[in-house]
Short mmCIF file of C-alpha atoms in Angstrom, two decimals:
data_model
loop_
_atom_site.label_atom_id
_atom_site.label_comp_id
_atom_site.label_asym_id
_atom_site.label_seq_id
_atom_site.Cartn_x
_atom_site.Cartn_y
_atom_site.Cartn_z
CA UNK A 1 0.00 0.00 0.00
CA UNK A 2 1.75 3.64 -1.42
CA UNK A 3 -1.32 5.63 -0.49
CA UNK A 4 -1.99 8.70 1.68
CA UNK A 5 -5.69 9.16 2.42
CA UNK A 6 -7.15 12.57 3.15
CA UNK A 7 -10.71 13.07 3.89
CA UNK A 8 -12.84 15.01 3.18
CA UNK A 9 -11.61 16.09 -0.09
CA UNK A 10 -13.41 19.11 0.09
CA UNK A 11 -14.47 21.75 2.88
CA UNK A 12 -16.36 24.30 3.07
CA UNK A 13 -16.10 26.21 6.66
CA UNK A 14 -17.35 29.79 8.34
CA UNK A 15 -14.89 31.96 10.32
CA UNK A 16 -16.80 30.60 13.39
CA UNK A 17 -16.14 27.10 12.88
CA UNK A 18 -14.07 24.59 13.90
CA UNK A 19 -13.38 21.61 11.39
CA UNK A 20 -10.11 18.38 11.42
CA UNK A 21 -8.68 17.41 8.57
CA UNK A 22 -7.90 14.16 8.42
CA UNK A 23 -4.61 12.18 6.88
CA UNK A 24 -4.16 8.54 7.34
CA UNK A 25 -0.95 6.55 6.22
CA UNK A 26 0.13 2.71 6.08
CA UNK A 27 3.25 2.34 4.26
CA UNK A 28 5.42 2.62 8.33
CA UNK A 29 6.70 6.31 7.38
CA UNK A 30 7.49 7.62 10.59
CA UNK A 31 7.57 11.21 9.14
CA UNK A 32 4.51 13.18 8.04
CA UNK A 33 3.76 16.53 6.53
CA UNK A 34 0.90 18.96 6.72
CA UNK A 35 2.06 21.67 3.19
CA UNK A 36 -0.66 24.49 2.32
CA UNK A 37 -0.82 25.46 -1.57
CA UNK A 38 -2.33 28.03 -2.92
CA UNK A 39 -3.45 27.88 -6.53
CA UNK A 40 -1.16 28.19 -9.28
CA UNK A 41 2.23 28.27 -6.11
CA UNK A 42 4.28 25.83 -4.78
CA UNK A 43 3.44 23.73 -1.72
CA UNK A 44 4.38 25.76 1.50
CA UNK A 45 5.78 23.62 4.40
CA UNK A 46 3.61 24.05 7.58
CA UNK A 47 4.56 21.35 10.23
CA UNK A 48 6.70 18.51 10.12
CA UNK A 49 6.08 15.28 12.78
CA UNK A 50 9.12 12.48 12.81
CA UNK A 51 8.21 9.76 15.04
CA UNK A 52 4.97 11.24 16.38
CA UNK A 53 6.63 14.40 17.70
CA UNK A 54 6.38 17.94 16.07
CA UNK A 55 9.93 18.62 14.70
CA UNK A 56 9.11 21.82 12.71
CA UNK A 57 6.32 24.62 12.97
CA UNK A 58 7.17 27.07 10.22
CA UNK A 59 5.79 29.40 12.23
CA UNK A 60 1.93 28.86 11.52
CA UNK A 61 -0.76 30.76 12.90
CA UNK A 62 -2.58 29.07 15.72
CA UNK A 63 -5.50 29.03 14.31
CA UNK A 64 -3.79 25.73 12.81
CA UNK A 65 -3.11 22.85 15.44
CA UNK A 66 -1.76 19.60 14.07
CA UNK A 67 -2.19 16.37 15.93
CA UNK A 68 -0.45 13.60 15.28
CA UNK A 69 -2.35 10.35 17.37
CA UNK A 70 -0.23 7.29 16.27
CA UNK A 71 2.16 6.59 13.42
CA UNK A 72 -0.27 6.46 10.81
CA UNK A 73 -2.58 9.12 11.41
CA UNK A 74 -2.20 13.27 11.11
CA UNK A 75 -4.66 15.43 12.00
CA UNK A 76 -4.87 19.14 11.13
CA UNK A 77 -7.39 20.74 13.22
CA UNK A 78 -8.86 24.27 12.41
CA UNK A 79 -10.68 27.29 14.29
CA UNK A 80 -11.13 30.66 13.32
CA UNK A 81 -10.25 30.54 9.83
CA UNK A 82 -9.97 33.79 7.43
CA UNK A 83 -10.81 33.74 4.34
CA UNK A 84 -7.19 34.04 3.10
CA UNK A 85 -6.52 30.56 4.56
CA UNK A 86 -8.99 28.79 1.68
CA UNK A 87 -6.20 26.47 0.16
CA UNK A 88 -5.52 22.91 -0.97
CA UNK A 89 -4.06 21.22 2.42
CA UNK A 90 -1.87 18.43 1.09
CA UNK A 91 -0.53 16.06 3.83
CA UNK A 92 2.64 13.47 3.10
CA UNK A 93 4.41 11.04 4.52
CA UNK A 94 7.92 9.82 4.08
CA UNK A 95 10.43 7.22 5.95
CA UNK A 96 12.24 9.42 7.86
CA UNK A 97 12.75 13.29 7.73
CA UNK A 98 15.79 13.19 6.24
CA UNK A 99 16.22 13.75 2.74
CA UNK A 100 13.67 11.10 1.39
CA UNK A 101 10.72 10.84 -0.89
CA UNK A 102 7.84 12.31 0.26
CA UNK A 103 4.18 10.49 -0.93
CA UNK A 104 1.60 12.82 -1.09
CA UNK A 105 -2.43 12.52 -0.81
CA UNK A 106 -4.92 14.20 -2.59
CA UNK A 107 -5.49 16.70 -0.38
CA UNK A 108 -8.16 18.86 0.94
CA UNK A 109 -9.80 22.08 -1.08
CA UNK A 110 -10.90 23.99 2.15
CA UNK A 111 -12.81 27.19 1.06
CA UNK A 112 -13.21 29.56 4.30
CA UNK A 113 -16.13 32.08 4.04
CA UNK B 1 19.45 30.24 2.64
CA UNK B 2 18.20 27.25 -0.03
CA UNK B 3 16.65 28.12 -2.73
CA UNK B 4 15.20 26.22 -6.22
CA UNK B 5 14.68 28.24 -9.43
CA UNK B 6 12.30 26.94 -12.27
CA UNK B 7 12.10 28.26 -15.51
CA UNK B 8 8.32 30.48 -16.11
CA UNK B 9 6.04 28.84 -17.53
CA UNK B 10 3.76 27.64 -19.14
CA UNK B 11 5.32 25.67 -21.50
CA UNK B 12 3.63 24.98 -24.43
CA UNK B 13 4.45 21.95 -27.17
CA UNK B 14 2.98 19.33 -29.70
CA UNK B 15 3.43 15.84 -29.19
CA UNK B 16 6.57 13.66 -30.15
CA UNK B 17 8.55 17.77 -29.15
CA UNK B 18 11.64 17.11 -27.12
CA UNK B 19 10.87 18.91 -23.39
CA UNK B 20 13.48 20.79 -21.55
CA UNK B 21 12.60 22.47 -17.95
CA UNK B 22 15.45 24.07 -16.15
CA UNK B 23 16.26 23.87 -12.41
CA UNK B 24 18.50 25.42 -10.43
CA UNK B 25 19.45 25.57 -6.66
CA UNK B 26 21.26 27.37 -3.93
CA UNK B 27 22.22 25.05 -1.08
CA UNK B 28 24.57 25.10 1.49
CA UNK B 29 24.91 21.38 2.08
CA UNK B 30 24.16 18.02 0.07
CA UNK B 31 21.16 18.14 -0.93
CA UNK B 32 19.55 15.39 -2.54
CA UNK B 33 17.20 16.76 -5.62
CA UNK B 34 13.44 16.05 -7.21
CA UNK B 35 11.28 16.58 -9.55
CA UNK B 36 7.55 15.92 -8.60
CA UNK B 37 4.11 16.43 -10.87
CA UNK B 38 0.73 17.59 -9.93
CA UNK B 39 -1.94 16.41 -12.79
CA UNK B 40 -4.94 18.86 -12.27
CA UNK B 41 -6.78 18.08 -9.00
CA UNK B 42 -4.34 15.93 -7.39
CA UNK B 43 -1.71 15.80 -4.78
CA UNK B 44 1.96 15.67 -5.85
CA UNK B 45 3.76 12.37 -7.12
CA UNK B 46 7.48 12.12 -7.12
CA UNK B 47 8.60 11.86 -11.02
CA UNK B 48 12.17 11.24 -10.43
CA UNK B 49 14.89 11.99 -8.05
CA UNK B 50 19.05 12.36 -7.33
CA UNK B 51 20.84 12.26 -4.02
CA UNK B 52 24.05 13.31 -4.98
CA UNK B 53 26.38 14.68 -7.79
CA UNK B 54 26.56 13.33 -11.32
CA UNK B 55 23.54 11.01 -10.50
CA UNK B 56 20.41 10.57 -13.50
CA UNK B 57 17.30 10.19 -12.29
CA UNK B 58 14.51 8.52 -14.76
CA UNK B 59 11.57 7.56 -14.54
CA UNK B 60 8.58 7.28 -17.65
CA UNK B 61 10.81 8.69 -20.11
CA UNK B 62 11.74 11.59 -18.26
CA UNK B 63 15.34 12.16 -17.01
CA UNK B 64 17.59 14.20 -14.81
CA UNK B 65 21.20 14.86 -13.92
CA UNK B 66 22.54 16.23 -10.82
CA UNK B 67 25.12 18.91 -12.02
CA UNK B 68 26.80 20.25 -8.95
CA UNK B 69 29.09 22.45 -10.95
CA UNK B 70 26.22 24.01 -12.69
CA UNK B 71 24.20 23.73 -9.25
CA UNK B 72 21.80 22.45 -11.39
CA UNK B 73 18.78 19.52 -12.18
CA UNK B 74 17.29 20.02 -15.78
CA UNK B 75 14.13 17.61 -16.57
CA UNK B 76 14.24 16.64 -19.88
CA UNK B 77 12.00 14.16 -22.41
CA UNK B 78 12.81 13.26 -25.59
CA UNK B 79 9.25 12.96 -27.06
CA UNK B 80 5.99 13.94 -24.65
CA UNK B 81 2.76 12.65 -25.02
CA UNK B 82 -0.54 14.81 -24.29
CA UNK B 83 -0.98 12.81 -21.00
CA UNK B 84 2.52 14.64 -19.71
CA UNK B 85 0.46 18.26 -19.62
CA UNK B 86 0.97 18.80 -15.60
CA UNK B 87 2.73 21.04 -13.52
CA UNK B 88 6.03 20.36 -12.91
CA UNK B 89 7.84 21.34 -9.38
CA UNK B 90 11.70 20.75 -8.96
CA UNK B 91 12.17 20.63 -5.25
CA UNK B 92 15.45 20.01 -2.83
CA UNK B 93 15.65 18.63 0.76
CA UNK B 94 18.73 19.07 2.86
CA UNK B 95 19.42 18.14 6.32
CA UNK B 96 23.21 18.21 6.05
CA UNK B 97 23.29 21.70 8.23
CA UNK B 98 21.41 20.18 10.96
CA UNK B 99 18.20 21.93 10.10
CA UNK B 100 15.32 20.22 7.80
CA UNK B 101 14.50 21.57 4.74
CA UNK B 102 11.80 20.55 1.73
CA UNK B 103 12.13 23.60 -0.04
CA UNK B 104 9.90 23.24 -4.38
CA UNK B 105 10.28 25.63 -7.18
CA UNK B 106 7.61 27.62 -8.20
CA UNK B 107 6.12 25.27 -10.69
CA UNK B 108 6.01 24.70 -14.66
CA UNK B 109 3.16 24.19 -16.11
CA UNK B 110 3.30 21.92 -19.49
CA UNK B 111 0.37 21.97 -21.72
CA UNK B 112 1.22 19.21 -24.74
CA UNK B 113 -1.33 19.72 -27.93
CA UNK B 114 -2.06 16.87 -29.92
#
C-alpha cells in the first residue's frame, strides 16, 4: 500500500467554525507533513512530525493545530479561519525526515467564508 | 538560505517535441534533488529523483542529472505525449546543516497539444 488518504476532499467552513482534517498513512513512514498550496504556487511547508513528535512549525498561525495520534494518522485541526486561509491542504508522509521521498495525498480544497 | 529556481512557464508543445525544464538551486549542504508532478486536481507524485552529484534520475521517459558544478537539475524528455500536460515542481531537501529543509520551485506548467 503507497497511499496517503485525506478526507474530506473538500471543505467548506465559516470563520466561526471549527473543522479536522484528516490524513491517514500505512506504508510505516514515521515522518509526516501537513504543506498548504495556494493555486497556481508551490506547496508551503507548515509542520513537520518524525516519530509522532512535532519537529518543525514554520511558524503557523494558531489558528492551525496539528495532531499527530499514532504513526499512521495526522490530524490538522482548524478554528477561526480567514478567508485568506482557503487552500488545498496536502498532507505526506515519508520514511524518515531526512532527505527522502515524500508520498503525497490528494489533499483537501478547504474554502473559508 | 536554499533556494530552487524553475524556468516560467507555461510551457507549451505538440506531441513527439523534445521537453526541456530548467532547475536550479542554492544550497549550502548536500542536498539530494526532485522533480515531482501535480496532474490537475491531485496531490503531488514524485517523477524522479538524485541524491548526490553526477547522478540521472529517470523515470517514464523523463530524465535528470545532478550537475553540482552548474548547481543544477534540468528535466528533460525526448518525445511527450498529451498525457505529460501537468505542472512540474523541482524541489530540494537538505538536512546536512542540521536543520530540515523541503524547499519546491515555483512550478512549470506543461500543456502538450495533440
Amino acid at each position: 500500500d503507497t497511499e496517503v488518504t485525506q478526507t474530506p476532499k473538500h471543505l467548506v467552513m465559516g470563520m466561526t467554525n471549527k473543522k479536522s482534517l484528516k490524513c491517514e498513512q500505512h506504508m510505516g513512514h514515521r515522518a509526516m507533513y501537513w504543506y498548504k498550496q495556494k493555486a497556481k504556487k508551490p506547496p508551503e511547508l507548515m509542520f513537520v512530525y518524525s516519530y509522532e513528535k512535532l519537529s518543525i512549525n514554520e511558524s503557523v498561525p494558531s489558528r492551525f493545530s496539528p495532531e499527530c495520534p499514532n504513526s499512521s494518522l495526522l490530524n490538522l485541526h482548524l478554528h477561526a479561519l480567514q478567508p485568506e486561509d482557503s487552500a488545498l491542504y496536502l498532507c505526506a508522509s515519508s520514511r524518515s525526515d531526512s532527505q527522502e521521498t515524500q508520498y503525497f495525498g490528494p489533499g483537501t480544497r478547504l474554502l473559508v467564508l | 538560505g536554499d533556494s530552487v529556481t524553475q524556468m516560467e512557464g507555461p510551457v507549451t508543445l505538440s506531441e513527439e517535441a523534445f521537453l526541456t525544464i530548467n532547475c536550479t538551486y542554492t544550497a549550502t549542504g548536500y542536498p539530494s534533488l526532485f522533480w515531482y508532478v501535480q496532474y490537475p486536481g491531485e496531490g503531488l507524485q514524485l517523477l524522479l529523483k538524485a541524491t548526490k552529484a553526477d547522478d540521472k534520475g529517470s523515470n517514464k521517459g523523463f530524465e535528470a542529472t545532478y550537475r553540482k558544478e552548474t548547481t543544477s537539475f534540468h528535466l528533460e524528455k525526448g518525445s511527450v505525449q498529451v498525457s505529460d500536460s501537468a505542472v512540474y515542481f523541482c524541489a530540494l531537501s537538505d538536512d546536512t546543516s542540521g536543520t530540515y529543509k523541503y524547499i519546491f520551485g515555483t512550478g512549470t506548467r506543461l500543456k502538450v497539444l495533440a
